PDB file of C-alpha atoms in Angstrom:
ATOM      1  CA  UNK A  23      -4.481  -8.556 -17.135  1.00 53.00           C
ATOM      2  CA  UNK A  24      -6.486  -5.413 -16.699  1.00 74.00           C
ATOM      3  CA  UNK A  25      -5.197  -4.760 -12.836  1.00 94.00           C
ATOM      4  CA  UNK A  26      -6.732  -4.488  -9.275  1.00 96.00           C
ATOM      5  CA  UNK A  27     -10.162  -3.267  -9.749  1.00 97.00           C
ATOM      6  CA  UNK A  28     -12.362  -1.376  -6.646  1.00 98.00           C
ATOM      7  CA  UNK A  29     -15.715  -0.535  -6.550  1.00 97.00           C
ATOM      8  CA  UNK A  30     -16.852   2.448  -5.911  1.00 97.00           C
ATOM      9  CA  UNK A  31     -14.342   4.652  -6.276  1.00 96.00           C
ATOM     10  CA  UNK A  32     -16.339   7.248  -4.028  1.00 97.00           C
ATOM     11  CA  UNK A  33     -18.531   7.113  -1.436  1.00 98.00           C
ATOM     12  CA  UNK A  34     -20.885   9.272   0.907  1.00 98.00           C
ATOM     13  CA  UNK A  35     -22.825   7.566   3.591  1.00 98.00           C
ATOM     14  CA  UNK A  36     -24.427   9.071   6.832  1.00 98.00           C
ATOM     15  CA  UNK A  37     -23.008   8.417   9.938  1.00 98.00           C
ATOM     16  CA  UNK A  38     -24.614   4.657  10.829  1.00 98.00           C
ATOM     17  CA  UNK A  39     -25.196   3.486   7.504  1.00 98.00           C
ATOM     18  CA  UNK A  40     -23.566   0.316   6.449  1.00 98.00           C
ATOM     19  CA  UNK A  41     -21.297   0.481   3.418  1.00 98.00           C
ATOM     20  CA  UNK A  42     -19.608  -2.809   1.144  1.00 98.00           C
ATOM     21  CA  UNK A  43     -16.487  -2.035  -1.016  1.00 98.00           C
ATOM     22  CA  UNK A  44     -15.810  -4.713  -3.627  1.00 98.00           C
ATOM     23  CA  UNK A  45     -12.329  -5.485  -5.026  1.00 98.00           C
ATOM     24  CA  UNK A  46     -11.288  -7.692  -7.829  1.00 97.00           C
ATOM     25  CA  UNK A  47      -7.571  -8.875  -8.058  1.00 96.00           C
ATOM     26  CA  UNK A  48      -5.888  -9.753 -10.771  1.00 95.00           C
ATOM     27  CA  UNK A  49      -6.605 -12.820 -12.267  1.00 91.00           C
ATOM     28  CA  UNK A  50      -4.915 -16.133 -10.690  1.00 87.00           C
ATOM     29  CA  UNK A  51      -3.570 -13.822  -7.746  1.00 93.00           C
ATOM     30  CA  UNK A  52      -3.918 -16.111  -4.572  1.00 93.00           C
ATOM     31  CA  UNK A  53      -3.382 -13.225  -1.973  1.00 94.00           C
ATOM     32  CA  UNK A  54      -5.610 -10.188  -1.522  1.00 96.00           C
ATOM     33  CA  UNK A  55      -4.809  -7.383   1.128  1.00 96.00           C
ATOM     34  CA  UNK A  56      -6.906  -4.932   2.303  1.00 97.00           C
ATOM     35  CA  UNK A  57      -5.421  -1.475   3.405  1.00 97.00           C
ATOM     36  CA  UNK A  58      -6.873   1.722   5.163  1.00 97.00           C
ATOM     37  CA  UNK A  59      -5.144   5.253   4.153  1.00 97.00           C
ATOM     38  CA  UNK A  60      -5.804   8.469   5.903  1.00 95.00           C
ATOM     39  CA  UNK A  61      -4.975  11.318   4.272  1.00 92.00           C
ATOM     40  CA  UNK A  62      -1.373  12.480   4.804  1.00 90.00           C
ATOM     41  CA  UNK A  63      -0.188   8.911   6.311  1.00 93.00           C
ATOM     42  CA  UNK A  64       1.138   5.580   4.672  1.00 95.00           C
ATOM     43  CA  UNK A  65      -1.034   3.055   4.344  1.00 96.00           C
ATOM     44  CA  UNK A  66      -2.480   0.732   7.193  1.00 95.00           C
ATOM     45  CA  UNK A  67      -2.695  -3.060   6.833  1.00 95.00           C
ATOM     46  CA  UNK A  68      -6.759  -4.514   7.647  1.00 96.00           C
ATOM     47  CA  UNK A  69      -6.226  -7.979   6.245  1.00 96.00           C
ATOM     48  CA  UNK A  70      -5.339 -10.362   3.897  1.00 95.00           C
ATOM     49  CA  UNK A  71      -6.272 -13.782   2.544  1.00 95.00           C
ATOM     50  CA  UNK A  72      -5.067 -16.621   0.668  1.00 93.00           C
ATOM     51  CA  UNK A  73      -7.192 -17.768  -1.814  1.00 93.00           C
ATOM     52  CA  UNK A  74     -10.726 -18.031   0.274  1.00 93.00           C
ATOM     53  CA  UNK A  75      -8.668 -17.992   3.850  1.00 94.00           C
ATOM     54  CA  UNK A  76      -8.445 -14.965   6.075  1.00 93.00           C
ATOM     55  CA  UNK A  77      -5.571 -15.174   7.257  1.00 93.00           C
ATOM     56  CA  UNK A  78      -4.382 -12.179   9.593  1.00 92.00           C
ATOM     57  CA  UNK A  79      -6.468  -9.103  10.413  1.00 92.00           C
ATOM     58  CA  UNK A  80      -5.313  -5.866  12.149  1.00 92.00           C
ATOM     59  CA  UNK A  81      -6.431  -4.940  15.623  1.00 86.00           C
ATOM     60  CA  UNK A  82      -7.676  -2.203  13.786  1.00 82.00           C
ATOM     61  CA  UNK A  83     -10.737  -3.968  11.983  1.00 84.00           C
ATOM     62  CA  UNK A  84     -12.822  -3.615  14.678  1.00 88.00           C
ATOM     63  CA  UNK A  85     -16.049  -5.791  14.957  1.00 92.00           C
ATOM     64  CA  UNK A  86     -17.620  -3.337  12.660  1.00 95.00           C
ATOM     65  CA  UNK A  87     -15.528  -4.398   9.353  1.00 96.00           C
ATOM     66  CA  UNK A  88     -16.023  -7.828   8.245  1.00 95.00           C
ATOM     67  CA  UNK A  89     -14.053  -8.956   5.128  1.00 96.00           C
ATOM     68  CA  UNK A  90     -14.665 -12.164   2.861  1.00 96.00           C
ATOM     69  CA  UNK A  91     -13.082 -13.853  -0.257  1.00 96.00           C
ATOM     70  CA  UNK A  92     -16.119 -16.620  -0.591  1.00 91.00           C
ATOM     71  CA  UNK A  93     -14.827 -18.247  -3.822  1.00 87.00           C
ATOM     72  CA  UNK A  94     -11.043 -16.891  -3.763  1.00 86.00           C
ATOM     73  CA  UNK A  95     -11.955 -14.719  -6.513  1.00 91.00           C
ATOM     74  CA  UNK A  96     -13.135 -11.164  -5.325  1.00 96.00           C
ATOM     75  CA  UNK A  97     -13.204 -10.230  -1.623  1.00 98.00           C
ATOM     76  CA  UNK A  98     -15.807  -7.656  -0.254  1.00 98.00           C
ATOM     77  CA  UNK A  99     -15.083  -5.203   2.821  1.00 98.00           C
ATOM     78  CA  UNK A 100     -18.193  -4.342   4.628  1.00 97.00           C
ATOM     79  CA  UNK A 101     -18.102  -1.525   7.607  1.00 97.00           C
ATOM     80  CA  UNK A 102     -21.327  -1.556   9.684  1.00 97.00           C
ATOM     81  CA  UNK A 103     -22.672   1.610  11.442  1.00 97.00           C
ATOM     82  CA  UNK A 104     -20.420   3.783  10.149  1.00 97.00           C
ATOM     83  CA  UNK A 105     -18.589   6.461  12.154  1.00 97.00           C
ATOM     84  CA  UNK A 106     -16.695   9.905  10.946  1.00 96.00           C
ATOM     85  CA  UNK A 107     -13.705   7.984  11.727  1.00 95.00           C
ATOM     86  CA  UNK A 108     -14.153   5.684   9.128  1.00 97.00           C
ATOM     87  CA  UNK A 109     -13.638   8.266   6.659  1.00 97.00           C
ATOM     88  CA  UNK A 110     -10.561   7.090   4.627  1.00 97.00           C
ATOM     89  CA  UNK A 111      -9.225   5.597   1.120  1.00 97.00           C
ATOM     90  CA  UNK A 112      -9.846   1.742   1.264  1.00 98.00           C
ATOM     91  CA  UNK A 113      -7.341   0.132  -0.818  1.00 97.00           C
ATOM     92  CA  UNK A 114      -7.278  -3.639  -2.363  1.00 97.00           C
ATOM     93  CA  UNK A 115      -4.001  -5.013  -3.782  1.00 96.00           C
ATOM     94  CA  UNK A 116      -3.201  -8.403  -4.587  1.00 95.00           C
ATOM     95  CA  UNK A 117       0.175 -10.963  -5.982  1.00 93.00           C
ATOM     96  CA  UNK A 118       0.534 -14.580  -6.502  1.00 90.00           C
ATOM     97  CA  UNK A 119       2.584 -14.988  -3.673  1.00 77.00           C
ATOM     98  CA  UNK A 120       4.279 -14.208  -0.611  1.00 68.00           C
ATOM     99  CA  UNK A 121       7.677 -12.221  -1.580  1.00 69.00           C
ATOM    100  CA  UNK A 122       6.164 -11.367  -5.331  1.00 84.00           C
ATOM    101  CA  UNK A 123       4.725  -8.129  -6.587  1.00 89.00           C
ATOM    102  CA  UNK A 124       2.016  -6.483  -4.409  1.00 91.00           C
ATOM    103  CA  UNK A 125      -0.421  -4.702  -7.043  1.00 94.00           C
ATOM    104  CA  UNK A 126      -2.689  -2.052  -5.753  1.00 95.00           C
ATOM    105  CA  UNK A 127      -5.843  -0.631  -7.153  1.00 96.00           C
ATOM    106  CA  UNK A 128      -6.894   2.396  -7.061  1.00 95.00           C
ATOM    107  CA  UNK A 129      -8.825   2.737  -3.814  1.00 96.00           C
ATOM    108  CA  UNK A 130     -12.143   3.554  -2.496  1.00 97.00           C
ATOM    109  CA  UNK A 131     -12.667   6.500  -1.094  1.00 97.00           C
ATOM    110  CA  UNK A 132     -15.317   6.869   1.897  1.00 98.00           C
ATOM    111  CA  UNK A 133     -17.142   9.883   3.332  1.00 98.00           C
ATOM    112  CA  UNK A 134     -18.994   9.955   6.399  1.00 98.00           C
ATOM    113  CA  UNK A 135     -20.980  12.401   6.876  1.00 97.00           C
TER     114      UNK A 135
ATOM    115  CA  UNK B  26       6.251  -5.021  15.255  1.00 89.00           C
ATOM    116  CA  UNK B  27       7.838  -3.465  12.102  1.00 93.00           C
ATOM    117  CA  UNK B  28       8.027   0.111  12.034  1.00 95.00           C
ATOM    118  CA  UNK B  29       8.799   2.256   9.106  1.00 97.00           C
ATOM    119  CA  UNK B  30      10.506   5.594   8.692  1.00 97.00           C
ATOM    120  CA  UNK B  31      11.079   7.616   5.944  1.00 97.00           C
ATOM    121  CA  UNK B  32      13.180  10.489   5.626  1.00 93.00           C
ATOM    122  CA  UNK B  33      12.976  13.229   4.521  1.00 92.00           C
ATOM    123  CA  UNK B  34       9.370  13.742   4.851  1.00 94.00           C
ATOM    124  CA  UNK B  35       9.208  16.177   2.154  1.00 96.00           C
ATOM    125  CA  UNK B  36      11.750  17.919  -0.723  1.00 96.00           C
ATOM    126  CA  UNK B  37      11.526  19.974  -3.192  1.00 97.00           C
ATOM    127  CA  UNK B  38      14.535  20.271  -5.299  1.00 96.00           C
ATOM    128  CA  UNK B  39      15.262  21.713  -9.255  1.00 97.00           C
ATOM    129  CA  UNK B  40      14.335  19.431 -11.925  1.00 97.00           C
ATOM    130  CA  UNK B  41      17.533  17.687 -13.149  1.00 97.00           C
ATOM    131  CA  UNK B  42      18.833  17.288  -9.564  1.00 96.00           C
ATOM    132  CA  UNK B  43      19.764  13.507  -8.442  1.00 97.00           C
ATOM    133  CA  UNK B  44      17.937  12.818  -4.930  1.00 95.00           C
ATOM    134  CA  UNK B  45      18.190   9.851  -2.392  1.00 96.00           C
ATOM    135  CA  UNK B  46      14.991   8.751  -0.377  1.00 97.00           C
ATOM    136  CA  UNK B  47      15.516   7.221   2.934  1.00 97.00           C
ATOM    137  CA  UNK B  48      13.616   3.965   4.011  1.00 97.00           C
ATOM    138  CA  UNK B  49      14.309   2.278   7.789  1.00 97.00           C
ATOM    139  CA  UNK B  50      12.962  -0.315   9.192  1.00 97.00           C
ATOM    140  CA  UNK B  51      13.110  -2.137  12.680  1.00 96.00           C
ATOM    141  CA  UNK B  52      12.663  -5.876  11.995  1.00 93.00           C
ATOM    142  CA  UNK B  53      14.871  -7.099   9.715  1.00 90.00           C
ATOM    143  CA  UNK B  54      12.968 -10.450   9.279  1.00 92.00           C
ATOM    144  CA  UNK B  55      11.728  -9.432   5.943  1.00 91.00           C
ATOM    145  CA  UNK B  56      10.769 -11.151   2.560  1.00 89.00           C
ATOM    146  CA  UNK B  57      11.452  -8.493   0.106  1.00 93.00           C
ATOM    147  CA  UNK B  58      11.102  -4.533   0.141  1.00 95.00           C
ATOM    148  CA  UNK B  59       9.088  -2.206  -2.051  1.00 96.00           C
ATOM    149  CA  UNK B  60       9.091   0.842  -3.490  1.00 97.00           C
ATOM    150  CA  UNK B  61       5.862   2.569  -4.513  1.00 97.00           C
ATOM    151  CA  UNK B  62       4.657   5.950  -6.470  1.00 97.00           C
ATOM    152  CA  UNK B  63       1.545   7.447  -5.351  1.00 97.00           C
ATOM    153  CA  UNK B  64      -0.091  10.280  -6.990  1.00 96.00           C
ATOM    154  CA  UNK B  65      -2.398  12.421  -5.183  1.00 92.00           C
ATOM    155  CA  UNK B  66      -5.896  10.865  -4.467  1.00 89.00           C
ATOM    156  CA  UNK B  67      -4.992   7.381  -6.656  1.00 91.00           C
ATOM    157  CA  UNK B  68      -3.748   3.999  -5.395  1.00 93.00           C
ATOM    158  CA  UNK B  69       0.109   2.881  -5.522  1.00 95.00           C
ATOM    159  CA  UNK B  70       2.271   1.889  -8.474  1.00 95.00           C
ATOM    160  CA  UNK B  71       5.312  -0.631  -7.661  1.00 94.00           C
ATOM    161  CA  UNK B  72       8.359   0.394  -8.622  1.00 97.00           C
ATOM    162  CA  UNK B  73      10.985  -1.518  -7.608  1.00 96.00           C
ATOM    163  CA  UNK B  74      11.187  -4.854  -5.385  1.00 94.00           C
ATOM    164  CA  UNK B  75      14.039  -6.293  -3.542  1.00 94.00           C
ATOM    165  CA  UNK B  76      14.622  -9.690  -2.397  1.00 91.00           C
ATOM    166  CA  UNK B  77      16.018 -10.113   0.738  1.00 90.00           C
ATOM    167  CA  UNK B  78      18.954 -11.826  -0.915  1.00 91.00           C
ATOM    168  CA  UNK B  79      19.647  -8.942  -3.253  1.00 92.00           C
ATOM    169  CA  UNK B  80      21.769  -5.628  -2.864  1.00 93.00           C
ATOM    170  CA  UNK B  81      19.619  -3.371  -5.021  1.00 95.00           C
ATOM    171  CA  UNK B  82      17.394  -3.413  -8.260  1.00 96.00           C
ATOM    172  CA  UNK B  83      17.695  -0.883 -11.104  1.00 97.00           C
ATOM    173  CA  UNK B  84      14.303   0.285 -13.595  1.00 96.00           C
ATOM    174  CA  UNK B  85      15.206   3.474 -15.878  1.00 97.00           C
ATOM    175  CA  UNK B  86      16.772   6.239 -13.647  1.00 98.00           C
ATOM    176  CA  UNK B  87      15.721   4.358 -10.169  1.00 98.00           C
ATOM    177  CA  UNK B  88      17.928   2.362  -8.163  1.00 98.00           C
ATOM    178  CA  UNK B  89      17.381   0.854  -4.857  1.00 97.00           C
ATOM    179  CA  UNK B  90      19.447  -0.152  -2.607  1.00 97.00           C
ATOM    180  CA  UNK B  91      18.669  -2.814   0.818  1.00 97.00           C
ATOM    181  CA  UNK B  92      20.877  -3.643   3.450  1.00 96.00           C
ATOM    182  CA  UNK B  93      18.842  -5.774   5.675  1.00 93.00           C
ATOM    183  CA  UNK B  94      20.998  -6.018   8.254  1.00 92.00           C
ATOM    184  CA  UNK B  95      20.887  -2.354   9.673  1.00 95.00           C
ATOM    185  CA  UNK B  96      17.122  -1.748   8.232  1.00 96.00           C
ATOM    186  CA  UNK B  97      18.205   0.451   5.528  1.00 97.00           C
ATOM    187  CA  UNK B  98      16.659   0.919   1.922  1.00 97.00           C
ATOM    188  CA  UNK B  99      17.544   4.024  -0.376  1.00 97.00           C
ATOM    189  CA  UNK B 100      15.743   5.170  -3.184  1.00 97.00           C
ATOM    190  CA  UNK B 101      17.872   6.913  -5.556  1.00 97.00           C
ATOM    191  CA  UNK B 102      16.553   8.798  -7.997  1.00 97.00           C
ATOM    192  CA  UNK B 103      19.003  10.229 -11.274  1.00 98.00           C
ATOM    193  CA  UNK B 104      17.908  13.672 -13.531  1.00 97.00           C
ATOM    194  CA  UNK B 105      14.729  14.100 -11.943  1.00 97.00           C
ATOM    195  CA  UNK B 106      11.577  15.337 -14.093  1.00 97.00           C
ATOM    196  CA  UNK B 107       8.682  17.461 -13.120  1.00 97.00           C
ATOM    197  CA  UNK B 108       6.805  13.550 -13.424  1.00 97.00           C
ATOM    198  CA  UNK B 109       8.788  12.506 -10.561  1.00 98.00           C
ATOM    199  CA  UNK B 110       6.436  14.726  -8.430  1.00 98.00           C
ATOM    200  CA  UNK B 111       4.697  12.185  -6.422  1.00 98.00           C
ATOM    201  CA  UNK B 112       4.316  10.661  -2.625  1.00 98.00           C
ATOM    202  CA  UNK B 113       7.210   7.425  -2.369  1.00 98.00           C
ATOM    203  CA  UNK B 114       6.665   5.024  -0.459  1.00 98.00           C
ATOM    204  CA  UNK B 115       8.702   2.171   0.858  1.00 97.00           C
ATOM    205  CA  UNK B 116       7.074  -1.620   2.429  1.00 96.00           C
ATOM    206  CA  UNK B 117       9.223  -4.209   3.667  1.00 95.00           C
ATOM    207  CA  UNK B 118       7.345  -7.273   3.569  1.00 90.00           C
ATOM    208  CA  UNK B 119       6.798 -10.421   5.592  1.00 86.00           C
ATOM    209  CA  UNK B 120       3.657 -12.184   4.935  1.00 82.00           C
ATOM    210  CA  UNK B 121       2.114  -8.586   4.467  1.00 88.00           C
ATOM    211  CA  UNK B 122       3.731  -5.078   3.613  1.00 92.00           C
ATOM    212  CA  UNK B 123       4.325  -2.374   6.099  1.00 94.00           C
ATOM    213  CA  UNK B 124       4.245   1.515   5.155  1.00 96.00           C
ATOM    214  CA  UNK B 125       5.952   4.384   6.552  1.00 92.00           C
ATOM    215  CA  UNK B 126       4.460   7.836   6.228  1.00 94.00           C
ATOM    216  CA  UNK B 127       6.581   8.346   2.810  1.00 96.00           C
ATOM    217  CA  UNK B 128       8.118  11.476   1.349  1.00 97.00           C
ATOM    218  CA  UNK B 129       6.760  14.256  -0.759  1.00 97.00           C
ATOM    219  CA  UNK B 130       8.532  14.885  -3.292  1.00 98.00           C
ATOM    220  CA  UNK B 131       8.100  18.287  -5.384  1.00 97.00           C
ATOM    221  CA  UNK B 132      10.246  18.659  -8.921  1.00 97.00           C
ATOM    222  CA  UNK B 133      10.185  22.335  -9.604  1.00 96.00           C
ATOM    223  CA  UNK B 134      10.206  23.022 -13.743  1.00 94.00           C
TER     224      UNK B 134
END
């Protein structure tokens, strides 16, 4: 069990570029969240999935973020054309099941410049 | 929608002091509730979770407390350590966990 991984941990893009954060969960996890954290606030739920299913996503994941979990393994967050606003800690967590342990990682952090 | 408050916002308080975090929430349809550490600039660390069906959950010198019925979770926290210094946050969850702003809370040496 060697915990939620992220990749990268940092990142500076120009304002427009597309960026792709990738997150592995823990091993036999089923459910995989994605968060948003600004600094100073709590963090903000994106989506989640179950196994390869997307199951919710926020109003906030505008038609410029597009998640996926293709095998139910690792999920990728992409964010298209990306804005100053998009500047934020992206973080991936993941548990077996509804009502267990949520495990985070350790977040990806995004610059836009 | 579930909202989440935490109070205080901040404290600083003596090392060796025992402190209470608040935690509210509005909806008390709810799964469980967690606690989390963060340290500045790094992801979260669970430290306690509460069923729904449970009073409170104990690790070390942390206890926490839920009464879902008036949206209430406290975060007590005995002979605090400089260590302690971190951001707490609480998440009740149903299908997906919901943050408040947390505290920040200081341990002076």
């Amino acid at each position: 069990d060697t915990g939620v991984s992220q990749d990268p941990r940092h990142k500076i893009t120009k304002r427009g570029q597309n960026v792709t954060f990738r997150c592995d969960p823990i091993s036999e996890h089923n459910r995989l969240y994605w968060y948003r954290q600004t600094l100073g606030q709590g963090p903000e739920f994106l989506t989640y999935f179950q196994n390869e299913a997307q199951l919710e996503k926020s109003r906030l994941l505008s038609d410029r973020f597009s998640a996926e979990r293709p095998k139910g393994s690792f999920s990728t967050l992409e964010i298209q054309r990306t804005e100053q606003g998009d500047s934020a800690m992206y973080l991936c967590a993941s548990s077996t099941l509804s009502g267990n342990t949520i495990y985070f990682g350790e977040g990806s952090w995004l610059t836009v410049v | 929608k579930q909202e989440v408050t935490q109070i205080p916002a901040a404290l600083s308080v003596p090392e060796g002091e025992n402190l209470v975090l608040n935690c509210s929430f509005t909806d008390s349809a709810i799964y469980n509730l967690q606690w989390f550490r963060q340290d500045p600039g790094k992801g979260l660390t669970s430290l306690l979770l509460i069923q729904s069906s449970q009073r409170e959950q104990t690790s070390g010198r942390l206890n926490a407390s839920l009464d879902k019925s008036s949206g209430r979770s406290t975060l007590y926290i005995a002979a605090s350590q400089p260590g302690d210094s971190a951001t707490y946050l609480c998440a009740p969850e149903a299908q997906k966990l919901v943050f408040g702003q947390g505290t920040r809370l200081t341990i002076n040496p």
